[in-house]
PDB file of C-alpha atoms in Angstrom:
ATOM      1  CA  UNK A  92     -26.917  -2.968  -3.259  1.00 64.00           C
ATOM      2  CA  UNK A  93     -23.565  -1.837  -3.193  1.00 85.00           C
ATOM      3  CA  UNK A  94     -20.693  -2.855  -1.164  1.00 92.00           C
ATOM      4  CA  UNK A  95     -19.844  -1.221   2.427  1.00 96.00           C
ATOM      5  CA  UNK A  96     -17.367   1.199   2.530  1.00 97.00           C
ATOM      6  CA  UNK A  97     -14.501   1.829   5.187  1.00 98.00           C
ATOM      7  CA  UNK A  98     -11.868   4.221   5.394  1.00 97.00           C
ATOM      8  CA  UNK A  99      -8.779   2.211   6.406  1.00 96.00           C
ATOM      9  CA  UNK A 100      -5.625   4.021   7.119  1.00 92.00           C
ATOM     10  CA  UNK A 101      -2.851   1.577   6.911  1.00 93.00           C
ATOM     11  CA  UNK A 102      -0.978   0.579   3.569  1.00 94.00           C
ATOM     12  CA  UNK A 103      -3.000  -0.742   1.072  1.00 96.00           C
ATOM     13  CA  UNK A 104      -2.266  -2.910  -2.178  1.00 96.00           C
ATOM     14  CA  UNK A 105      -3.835  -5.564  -5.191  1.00 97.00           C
ATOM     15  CA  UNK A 106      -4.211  -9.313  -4.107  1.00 96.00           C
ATOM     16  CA  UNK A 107      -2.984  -8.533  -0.520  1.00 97.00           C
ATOM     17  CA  UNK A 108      -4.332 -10.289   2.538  1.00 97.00           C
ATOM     18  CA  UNK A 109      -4.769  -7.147   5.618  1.00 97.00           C
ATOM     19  CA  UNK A 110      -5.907  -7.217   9.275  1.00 96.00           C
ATOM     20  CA  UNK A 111      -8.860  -4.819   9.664  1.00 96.00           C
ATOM     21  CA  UNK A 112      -8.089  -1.927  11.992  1.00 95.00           C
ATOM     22  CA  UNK A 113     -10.096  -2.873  16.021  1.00 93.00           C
ATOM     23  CA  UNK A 114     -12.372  -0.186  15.215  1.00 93.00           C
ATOM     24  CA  UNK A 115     -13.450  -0.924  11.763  1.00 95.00           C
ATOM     25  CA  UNK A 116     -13.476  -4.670  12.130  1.00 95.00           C
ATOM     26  CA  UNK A 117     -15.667  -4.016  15.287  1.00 94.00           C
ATOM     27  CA  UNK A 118     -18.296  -1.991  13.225  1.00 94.00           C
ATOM     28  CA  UNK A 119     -18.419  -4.287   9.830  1.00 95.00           C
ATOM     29  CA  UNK A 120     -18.877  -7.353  11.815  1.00 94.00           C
ATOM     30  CA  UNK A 121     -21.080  -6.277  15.194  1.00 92.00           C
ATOM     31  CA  UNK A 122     -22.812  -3.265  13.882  1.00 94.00           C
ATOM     32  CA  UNK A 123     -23.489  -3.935  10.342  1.00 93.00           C
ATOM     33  CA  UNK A 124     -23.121  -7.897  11.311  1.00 95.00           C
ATOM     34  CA  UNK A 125     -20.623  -8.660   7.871  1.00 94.00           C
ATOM     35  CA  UNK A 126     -20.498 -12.377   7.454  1.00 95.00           C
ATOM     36  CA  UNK A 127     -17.336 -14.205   6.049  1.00 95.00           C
ATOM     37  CA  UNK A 128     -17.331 -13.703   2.600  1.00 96.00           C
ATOM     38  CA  UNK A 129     -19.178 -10.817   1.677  1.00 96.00           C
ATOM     39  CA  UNK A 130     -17.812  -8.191  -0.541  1.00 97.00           C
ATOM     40  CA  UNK A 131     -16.711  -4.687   1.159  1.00 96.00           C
ATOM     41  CA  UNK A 132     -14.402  -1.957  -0.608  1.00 98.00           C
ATOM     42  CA  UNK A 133     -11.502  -0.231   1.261  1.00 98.00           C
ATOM     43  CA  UNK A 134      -9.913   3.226   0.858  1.00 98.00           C
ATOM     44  CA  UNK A 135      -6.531   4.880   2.819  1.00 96.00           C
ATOM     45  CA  UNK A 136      -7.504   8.726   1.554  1.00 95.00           C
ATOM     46  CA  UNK A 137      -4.710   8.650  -0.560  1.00 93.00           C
ATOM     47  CA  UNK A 138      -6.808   8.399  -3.656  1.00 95.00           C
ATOM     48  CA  UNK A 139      -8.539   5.260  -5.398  1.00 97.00           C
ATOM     49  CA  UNK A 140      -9.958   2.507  -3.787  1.00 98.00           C
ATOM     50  CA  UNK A 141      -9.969  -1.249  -3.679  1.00 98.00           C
ATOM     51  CA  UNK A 142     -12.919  -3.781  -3.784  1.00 98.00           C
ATOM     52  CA  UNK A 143     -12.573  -6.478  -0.787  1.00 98.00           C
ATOM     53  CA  UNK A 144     -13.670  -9.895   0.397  1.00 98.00           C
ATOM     54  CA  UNK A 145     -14.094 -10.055   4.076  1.00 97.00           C
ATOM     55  CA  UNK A 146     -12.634 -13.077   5.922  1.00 96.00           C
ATOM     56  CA  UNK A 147     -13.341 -13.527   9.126  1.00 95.00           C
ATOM     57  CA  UNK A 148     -11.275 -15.555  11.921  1.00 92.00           C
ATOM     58  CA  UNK A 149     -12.452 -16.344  15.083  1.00 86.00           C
ATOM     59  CA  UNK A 150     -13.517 -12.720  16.131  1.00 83.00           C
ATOM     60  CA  UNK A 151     -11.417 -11.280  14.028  1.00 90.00           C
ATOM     61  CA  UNK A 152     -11.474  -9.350  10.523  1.00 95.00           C
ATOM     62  CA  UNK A 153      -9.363  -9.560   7.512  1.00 97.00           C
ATOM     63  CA  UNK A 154      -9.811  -8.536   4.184  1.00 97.00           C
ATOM     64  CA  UNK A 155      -8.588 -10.312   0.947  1.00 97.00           C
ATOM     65  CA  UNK A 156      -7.940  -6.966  -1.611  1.00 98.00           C
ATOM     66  CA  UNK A 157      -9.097  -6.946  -5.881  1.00 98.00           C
ATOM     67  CA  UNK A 158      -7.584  -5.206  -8.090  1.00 98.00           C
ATOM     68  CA  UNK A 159      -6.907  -1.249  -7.684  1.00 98.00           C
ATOM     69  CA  UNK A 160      -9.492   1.235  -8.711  1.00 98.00           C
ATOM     70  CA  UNK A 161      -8.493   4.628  -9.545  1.00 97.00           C
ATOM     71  CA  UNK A 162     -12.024   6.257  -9.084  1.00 96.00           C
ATOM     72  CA  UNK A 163     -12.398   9.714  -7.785  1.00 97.00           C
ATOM     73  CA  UNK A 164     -15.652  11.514  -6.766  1.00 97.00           C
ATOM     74  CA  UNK A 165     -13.639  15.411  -6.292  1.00 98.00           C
ATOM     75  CA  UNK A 166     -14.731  18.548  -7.296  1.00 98.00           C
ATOM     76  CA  UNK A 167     -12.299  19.555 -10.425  1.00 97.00           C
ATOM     77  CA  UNK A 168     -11.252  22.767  -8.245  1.00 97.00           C
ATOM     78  CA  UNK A 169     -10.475  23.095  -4.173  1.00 97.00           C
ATOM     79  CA  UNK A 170     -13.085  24.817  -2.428  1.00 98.00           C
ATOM     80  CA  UNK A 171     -12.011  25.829   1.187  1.00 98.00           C
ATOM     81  CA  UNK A 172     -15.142  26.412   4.016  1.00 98.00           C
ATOM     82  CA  UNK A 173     -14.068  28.898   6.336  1.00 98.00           C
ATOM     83  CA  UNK A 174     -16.550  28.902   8.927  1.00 97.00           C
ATOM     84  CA  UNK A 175     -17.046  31.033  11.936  1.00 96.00           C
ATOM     85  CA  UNK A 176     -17.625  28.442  15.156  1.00 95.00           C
ATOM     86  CA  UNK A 177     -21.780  27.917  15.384  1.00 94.00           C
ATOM     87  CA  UNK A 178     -23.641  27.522  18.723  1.00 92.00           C
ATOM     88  CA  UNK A 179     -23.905  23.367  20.055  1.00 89.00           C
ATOM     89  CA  UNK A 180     -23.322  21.249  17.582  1.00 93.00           C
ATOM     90  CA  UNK A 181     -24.123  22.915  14.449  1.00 96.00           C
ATOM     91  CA  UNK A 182     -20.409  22.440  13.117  1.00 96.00           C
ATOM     92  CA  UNK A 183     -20.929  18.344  13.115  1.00 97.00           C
ATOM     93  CA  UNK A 184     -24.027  19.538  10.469  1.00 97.00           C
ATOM     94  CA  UNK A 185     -21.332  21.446   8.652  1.00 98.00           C
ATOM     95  CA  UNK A 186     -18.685  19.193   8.481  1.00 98.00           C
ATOM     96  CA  UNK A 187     -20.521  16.390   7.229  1.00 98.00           C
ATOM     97  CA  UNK A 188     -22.672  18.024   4.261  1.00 98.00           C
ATOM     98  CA  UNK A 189     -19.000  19.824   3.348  1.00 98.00           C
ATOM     99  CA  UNK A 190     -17.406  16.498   2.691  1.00 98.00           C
ATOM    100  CA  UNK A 191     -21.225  15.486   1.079  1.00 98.00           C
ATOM    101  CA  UNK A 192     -20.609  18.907  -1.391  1.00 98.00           C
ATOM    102  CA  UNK A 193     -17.110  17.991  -1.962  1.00 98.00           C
ATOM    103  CA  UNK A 194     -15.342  20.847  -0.382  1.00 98.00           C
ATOM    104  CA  UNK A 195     -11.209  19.718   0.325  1.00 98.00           C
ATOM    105  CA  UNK A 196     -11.149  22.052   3.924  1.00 98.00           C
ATOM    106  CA  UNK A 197     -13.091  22.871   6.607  1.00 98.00           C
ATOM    107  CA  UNK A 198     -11.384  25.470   8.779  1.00 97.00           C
ATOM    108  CA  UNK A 199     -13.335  26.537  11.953  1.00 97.00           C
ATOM    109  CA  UNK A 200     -13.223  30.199  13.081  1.00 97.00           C
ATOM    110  CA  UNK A 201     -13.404  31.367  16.797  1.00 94.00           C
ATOM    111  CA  UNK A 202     -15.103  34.813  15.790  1.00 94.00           C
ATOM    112  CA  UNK A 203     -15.722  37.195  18.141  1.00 92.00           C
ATOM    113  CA  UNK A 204     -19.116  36.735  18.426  1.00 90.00           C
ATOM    114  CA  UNK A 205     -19.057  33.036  18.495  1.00 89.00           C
ATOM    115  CA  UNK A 206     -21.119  30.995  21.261  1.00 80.00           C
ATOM    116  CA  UNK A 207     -18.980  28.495  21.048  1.00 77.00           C
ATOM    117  CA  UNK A 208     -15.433  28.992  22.479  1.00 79.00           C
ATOM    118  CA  UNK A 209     -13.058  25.622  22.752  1.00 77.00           C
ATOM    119  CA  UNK A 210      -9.569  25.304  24.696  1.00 76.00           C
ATOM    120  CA  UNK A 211      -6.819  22.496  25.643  1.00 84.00           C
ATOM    121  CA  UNK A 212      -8.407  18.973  25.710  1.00 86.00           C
ATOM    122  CA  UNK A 213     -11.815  19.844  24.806  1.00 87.00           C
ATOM    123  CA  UNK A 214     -10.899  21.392  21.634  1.00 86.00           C
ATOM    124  CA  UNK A 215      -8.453  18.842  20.812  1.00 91.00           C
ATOM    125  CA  UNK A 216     -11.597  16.314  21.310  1.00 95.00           C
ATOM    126  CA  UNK A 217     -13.998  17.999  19.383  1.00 94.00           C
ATOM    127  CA  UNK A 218     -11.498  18.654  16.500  1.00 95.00           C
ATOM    128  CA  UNK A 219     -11.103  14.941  16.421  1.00 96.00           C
ATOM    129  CA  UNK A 220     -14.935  14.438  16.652  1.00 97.00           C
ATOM    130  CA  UNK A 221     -15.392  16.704  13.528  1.00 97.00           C
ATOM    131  CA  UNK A 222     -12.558  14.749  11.708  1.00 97.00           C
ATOM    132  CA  UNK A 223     -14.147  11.026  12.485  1.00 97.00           C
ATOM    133  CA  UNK A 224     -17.476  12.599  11.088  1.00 98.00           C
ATOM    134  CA  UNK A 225     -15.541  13.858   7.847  1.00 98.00           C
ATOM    135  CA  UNK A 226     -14.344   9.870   7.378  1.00 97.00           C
ATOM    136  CA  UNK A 227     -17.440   8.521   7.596  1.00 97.00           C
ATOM    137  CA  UNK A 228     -19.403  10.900   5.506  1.00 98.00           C
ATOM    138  CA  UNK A 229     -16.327  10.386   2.905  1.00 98.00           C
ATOM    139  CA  UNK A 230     -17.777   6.020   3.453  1.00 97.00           C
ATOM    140  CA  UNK A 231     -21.241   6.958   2.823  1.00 96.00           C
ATOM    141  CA  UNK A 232     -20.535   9.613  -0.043  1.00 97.00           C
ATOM    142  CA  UNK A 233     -18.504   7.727  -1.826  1.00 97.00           C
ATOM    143  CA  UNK A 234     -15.542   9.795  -1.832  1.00 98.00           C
ATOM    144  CA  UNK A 235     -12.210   8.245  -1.550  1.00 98.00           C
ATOM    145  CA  UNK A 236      -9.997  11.243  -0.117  1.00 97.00           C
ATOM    146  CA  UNK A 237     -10.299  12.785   3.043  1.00 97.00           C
ATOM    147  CA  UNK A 238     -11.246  16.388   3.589  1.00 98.00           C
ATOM    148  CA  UNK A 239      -9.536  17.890   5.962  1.00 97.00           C
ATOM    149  CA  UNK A 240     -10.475  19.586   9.257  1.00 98.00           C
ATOM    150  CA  UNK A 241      -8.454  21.934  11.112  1.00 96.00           C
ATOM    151  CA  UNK A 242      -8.566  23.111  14.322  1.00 95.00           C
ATOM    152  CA  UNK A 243     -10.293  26.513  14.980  1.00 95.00           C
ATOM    153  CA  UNK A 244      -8.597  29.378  15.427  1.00 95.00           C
ATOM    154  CA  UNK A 245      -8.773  33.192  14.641  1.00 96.00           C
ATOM    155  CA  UNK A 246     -10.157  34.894  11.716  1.00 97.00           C
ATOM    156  CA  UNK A 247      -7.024  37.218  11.705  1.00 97.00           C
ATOM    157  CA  UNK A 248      -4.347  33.998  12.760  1.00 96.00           C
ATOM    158  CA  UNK A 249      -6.205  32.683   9.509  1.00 96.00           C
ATOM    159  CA  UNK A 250      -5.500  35.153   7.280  1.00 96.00           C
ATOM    160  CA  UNK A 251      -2.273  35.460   8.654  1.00 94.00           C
ATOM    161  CA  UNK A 252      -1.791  32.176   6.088  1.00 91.00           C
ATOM    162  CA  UNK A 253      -0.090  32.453   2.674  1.00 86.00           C
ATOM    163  CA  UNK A 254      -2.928  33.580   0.415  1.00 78.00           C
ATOM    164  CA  UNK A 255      -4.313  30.990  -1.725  1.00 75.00           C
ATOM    165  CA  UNK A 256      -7.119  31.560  -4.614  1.00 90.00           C
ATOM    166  CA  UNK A 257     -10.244  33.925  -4.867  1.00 96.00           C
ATOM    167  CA  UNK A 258     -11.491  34.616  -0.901  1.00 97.00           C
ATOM    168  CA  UNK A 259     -14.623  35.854  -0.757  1.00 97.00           C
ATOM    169  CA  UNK A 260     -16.457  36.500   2.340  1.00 96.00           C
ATOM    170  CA  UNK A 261     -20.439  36.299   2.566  1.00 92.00           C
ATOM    171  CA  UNK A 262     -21.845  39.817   3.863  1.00 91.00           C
ATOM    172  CA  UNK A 263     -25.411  41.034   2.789  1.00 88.00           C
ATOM    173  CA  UNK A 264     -24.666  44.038   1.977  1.00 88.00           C
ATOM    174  CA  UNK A 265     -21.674  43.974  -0.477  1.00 92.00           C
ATOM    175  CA  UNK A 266     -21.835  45.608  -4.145  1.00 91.00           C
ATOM    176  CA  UNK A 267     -21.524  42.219  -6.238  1.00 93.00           C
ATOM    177  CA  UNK A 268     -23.029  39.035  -5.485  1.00 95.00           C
ATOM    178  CA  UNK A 269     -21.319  35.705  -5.886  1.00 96.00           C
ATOM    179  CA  UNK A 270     -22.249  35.044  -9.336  1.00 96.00           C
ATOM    180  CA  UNK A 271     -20.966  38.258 -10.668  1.00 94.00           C
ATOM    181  CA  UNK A 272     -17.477  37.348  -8.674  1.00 95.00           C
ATOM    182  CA  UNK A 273     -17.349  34.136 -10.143  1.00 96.00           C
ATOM    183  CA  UNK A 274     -17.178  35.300 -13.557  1.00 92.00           C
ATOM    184  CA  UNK A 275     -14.768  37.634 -13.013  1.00 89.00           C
ATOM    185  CA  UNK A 276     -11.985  35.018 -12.491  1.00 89.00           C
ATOM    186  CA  UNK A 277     -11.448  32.777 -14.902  1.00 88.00           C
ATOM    187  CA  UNK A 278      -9.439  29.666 -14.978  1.00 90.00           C
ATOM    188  CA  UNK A 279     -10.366  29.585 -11.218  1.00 94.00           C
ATOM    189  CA  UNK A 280      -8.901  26.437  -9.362  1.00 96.00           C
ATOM    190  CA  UNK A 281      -8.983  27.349  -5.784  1.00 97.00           C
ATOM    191  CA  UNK A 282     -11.813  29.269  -4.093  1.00 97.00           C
ATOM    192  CA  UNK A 283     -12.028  30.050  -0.133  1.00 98.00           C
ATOM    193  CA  UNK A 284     -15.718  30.660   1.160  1.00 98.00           C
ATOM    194  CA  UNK A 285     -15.945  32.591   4.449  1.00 98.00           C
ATOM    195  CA  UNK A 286     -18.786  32.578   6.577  1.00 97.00           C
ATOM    196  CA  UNK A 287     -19.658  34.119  10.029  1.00 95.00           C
ATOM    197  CA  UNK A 288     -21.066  32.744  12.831  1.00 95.00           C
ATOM    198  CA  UNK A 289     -24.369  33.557  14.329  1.00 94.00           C
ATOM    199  CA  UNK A 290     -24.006  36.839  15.386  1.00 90.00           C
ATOM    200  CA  UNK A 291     -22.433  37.397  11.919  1.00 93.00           C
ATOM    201  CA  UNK A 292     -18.470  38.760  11.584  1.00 95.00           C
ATOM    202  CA  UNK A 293     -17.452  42.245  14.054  1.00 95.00           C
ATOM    203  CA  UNK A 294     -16.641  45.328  12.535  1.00 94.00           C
ATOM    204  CA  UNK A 295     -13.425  44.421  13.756  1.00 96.00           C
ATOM    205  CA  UNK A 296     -13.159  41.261  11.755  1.00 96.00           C
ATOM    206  CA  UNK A 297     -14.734  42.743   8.488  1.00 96.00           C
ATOM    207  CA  UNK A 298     -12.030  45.428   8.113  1.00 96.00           C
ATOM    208  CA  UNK A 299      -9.101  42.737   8.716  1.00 97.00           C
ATOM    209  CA  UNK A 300     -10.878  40.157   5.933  1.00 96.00           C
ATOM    210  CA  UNK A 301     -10.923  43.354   3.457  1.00 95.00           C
ATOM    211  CA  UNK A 302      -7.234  44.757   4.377  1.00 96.00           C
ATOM    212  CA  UNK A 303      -6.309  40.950   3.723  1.00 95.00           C
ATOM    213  CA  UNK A 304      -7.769  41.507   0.154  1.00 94.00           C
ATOM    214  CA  UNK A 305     -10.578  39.247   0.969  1.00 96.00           C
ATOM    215  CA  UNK A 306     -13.873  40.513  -1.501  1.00 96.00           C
ATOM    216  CA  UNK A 307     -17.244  40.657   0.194  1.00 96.00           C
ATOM    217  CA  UNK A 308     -20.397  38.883  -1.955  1.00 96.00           C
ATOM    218  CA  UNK A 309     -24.151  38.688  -1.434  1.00 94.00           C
ATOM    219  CA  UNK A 310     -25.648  35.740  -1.999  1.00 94.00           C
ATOM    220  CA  UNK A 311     -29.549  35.720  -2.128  1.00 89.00           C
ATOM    221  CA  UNK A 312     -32.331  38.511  -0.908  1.00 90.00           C
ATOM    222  CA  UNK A 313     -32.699  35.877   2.485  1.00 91.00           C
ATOM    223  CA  UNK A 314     -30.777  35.675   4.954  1.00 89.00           C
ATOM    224  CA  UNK A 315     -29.164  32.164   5.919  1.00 93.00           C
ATOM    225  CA  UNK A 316     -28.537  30.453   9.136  1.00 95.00           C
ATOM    226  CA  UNK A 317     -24.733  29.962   9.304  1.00 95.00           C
ATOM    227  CA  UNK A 318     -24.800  26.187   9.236  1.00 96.00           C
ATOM    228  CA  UNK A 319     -26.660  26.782   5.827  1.00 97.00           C
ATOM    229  CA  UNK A 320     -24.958  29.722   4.000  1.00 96.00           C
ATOM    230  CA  UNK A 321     -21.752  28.207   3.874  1.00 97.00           C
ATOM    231  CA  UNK A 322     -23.297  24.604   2.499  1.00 98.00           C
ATOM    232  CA  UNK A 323     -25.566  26.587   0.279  1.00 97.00           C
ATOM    233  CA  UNK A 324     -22.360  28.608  -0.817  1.00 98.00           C
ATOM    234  CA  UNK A 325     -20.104  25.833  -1.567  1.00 98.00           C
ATOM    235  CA  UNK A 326     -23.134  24.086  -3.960  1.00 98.00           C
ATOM    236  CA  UNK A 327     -23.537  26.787  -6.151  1.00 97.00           C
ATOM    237  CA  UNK A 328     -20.179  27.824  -6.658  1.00 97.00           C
ATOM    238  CA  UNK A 329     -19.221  24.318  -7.559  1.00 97.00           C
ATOM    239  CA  UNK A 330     -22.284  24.737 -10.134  1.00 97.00           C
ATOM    240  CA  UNK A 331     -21.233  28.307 -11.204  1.00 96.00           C
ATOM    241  CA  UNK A 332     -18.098  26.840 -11.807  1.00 96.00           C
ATOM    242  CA  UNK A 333     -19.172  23.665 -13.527  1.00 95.00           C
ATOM    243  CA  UNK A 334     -16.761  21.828 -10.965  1.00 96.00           C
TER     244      UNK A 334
END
């Protein structure tokens, strides 16, 4: 069985002695009941991780750090989820499986036909809800650099951004399908997947993602649920790709 793994963000280095964060010194030693001794890796995000020995003193938990390990479990291009805002708490689904597929950004939409509309402390809470499930889907996956989660906003404050890779936006009814897009580009390194939300992008929204230069794709003769078209997109790009 291999070691437990925690994402720790505080400076890490070989042979050095650190004090385990409250939070994740609470959870190795009451919920997964970590006795003194027993072997645990740590990771800051930053890339690489570090095999551990747990000490524990009193009620509190330490770690005694091995040797440096420059492992890496990325995708060999950046794939970007832009995904319109699903009903409840479809976006935790999302978020997790993203980080599980590799993806490097999650970046929530508030379309205009989203259920789900957040403001002022409640969006500030459930953006930092999304990013704790992000960490520990990065323990559990075994990837040792965070993917990152913004906080929603607009389809057209979005691609308001500085243009970065291939965009291509999901729609049923476009001429090529994803496949065909993918081989037309390439040397690819950074791809941007958009996706709408229930109700599917407005009229509105479409003609702003193609003015922005963003292509439309098909993807499939079925049509997906939101939480899974974007999942489902990200996984076969990455194969298309051979990322």
């Amino acid at each position: 069985m291999s070691a437990p793994r925690f994402f720790c963000e505080i400076p890490l280095a070989s042979g050095a002695r650190v004090a385990l964060p409250d939070a994740l010194a609470h959870h190795a030693l009451r919920v997964l009941r970590l006795r003194d001794g027993e072997a645990l890796t740590l990771f800051n995000g930053h890339g690489g991780e570090y095999p551990a020995v747990l000490e524990v003193e009193d009620k509190a938990g330490f770690a005694r750090l091995g040797e440096f390990s420059p492992r890496e479990a990325e995708l060999a291009g950046s794939v970007t989820l832009v995904q319109g805002l699903p009903s409840g708490d479809k976006m935790d689904w999302v978020v997790e499986k993203a980080v599980e597929l590799g993806a490097a950004r999650v970046c929530p939409i508030a379309a205009q036909r989203s259920v789900l509309q957040l403001s002022g402390p409640r969006l500030e809470k459930r953006v930092a809800h999304w990013q704790r499930i992000a960490q520990s889907a990065s323990e559990q996956c075994g990837r040792n650099r965070l993917m990152a989660v913004e906080a929603p906003c607009t389809l057209a404050e979005w691609l308001a951004r500085p243009d970065a890779g291939l965009r291509l936006m999901c729609h049923p009814e476009a001429p090529d399908d994803l496949a065909t897009r993918l081989r037309s580009a390439p040397g690819l390194q950074a791809l941007t997947l958009l996706v709408g939300p229930e109700g599917g992008w407005s009229d509105k929204e479409l003609e702003l993602a193609r003015e922005a230069g963003v292509q439309a794709v098909r993807f499939g003769p079925r049509v997906l649920r939101t939480e899974t078209a974007g999942l489902a997109l990200v996984s076969a790009a990455s194969a298309l790709l051979g990322w």
